PDB file of C-alpha atoms in Angstrom:
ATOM      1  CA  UNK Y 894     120.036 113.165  80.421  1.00 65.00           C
ATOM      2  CA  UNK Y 895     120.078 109.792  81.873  1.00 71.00           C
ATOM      3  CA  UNK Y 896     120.911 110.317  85.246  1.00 79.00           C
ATOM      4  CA  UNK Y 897     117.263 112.603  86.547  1.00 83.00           C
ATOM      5  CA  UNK Y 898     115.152 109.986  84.395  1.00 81.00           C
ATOM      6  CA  UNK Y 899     116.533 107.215  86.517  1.00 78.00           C
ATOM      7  CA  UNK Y 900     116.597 109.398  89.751  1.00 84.00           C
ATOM      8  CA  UNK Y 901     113.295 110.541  89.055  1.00 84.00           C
ATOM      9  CA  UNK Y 902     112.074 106.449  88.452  1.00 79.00           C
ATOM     10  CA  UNK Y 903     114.460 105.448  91.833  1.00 77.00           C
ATOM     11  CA  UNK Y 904     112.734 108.404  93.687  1.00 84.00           C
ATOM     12  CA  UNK Y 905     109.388 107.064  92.550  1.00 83.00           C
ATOM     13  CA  UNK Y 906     109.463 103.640  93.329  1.00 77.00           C
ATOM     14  CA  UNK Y 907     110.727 104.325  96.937  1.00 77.00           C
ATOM     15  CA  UNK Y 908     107.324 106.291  97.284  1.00 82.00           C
ATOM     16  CA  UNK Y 909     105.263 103.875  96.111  1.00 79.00           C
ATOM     17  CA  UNK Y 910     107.092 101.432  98.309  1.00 74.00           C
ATOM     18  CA  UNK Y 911     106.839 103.620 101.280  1.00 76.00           C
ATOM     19  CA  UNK Y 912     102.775 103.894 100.909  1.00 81.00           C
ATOM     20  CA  UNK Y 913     102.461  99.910 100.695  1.00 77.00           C
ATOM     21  CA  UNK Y 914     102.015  97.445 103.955  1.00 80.00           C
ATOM     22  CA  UNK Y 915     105.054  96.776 105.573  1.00 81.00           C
ATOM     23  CA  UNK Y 916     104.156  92.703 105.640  1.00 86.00           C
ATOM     24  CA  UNK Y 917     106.230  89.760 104.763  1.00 88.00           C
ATOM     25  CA  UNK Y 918     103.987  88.753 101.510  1.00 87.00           C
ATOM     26  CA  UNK Y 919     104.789  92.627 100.569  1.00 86.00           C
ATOM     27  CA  UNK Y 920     108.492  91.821 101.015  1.00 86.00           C
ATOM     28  CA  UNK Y 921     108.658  88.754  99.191  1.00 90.00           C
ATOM     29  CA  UNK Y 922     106.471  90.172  96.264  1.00 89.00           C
ATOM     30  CA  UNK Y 923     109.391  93.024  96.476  1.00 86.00           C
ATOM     31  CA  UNK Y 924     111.832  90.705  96.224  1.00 88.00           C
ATOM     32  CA  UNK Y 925     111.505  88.349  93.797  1.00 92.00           C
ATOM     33  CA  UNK Y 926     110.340  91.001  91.661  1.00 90.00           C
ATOM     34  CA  UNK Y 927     113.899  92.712  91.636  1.00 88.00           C
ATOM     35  CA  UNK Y 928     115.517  89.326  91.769  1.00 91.00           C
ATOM     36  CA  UNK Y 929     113.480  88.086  88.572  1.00 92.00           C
ATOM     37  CA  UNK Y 930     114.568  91.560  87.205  1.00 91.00           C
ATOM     38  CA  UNK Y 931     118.098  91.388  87.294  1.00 90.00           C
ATOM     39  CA  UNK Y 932     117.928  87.672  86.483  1.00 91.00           C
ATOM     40  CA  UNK Y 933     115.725  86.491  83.520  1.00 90.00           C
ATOM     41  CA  UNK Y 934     117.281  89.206  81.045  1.00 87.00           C
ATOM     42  CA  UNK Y 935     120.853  87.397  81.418  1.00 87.00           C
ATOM     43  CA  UNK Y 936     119.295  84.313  80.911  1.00 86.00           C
ATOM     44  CA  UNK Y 937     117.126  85.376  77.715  1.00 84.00           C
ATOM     45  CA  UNK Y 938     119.739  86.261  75.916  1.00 80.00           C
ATOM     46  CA  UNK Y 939     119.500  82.929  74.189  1.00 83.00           C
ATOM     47  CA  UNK Y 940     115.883  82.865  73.009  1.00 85.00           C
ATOM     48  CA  UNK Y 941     115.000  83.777  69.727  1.00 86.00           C
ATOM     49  CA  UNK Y 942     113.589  86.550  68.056  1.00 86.00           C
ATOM     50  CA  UNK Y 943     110.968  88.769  69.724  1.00 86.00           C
ATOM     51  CA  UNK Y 944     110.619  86.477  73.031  1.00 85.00           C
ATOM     52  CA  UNK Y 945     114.464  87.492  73.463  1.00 86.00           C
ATOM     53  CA  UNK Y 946     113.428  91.168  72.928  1.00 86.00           C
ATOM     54  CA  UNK Y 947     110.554  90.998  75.382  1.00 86.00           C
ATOM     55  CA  UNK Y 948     112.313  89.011  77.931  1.00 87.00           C
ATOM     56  CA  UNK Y 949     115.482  91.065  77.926  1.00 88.00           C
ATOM     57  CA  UNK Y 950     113.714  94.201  79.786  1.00 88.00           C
ATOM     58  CA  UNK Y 951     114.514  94.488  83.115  1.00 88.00           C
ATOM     59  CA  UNK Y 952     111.342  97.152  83.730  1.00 87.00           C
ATOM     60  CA  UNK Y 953     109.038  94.845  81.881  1.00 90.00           C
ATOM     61  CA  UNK Y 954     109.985  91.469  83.640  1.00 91.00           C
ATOM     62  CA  UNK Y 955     109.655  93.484  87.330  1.00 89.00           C
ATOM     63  CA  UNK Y 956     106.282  95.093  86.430  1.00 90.00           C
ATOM     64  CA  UNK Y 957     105.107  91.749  84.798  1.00 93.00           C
ATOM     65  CA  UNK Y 958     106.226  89.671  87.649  1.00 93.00           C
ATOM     66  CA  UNK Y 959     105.280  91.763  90.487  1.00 91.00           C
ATOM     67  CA  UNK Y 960     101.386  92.176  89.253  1.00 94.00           C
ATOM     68  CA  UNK Y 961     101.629  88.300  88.870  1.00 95.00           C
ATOM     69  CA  UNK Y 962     103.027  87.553  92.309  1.00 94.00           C
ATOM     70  CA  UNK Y 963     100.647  89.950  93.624  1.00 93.00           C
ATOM     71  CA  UNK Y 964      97.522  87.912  91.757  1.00 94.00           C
ATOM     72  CA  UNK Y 965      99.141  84.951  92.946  1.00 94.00           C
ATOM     73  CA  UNK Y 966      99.715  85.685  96.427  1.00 92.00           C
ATOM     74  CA  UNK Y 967      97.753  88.618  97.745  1.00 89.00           C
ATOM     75  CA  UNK Y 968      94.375  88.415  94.943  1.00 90.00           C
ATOM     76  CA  UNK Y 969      92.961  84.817  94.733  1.00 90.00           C
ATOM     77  CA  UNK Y 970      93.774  84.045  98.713  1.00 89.00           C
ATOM     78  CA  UNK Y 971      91.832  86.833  99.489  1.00 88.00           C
ATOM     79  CA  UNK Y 972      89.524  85.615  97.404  1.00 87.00           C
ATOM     80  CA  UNK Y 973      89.112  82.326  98.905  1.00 85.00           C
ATOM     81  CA  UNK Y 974      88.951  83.627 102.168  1.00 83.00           C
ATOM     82  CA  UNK Y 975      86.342  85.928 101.559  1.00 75.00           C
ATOM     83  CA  UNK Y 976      84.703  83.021  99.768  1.00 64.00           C
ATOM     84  CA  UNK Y 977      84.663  80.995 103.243  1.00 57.00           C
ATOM     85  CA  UNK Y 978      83.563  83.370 105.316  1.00 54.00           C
ATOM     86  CA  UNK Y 979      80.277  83.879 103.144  1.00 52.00           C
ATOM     87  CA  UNK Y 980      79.201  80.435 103.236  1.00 49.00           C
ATOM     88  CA  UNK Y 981      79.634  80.403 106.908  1.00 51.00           C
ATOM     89  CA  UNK Y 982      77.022  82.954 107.272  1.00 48.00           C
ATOM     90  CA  UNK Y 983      74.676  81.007 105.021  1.00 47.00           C
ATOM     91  CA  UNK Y 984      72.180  79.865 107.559  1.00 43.00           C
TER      92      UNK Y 984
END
């Protein structure tokens, strides 16, 4: 039973990879996301109580971490740039 749930998740993240710009700020979002994955739940197993529970899911630290990467890297420069280029056409 375990084995097509995680084929089926596998199968689906390659697709949504696939459909996303092949760019370096892509790749590093990728990345670290999967690095922060397999990383933080080894290291949270010595926080109490319900931060221990939260921080001990792999799914839930990639998801977590890879919308905030993407804020931080992809969201609020864009932001600023669109930001610039308006007041530049303020006459």
């Amino acid at each position: 039973m375990f084995l097509p749930a995680a084929a089926t998740l596998i199968t689906t993240g390659f697709a949504i990879l696939k459909k996303s710009k092949n760019n370096d700020t892509n790749n590093l979002i990728i990345g670290l996301s999967i690095i922060l994955a397999i990383a933080v739940p080894t290291y949270a197993a010595g926080f109490p109580g319900s931060l221990k529970t939260l921080l001990s899911n792999n799914i839930l630290i990639g998801a977590i971490s890879a919308v905030g990467l993407h804020i931080c890297l992809i969201s609020i420069p864009s932001l600023f740039r669109k930001g610039v280029h308006d007041d530049q056409n303020i006459d």
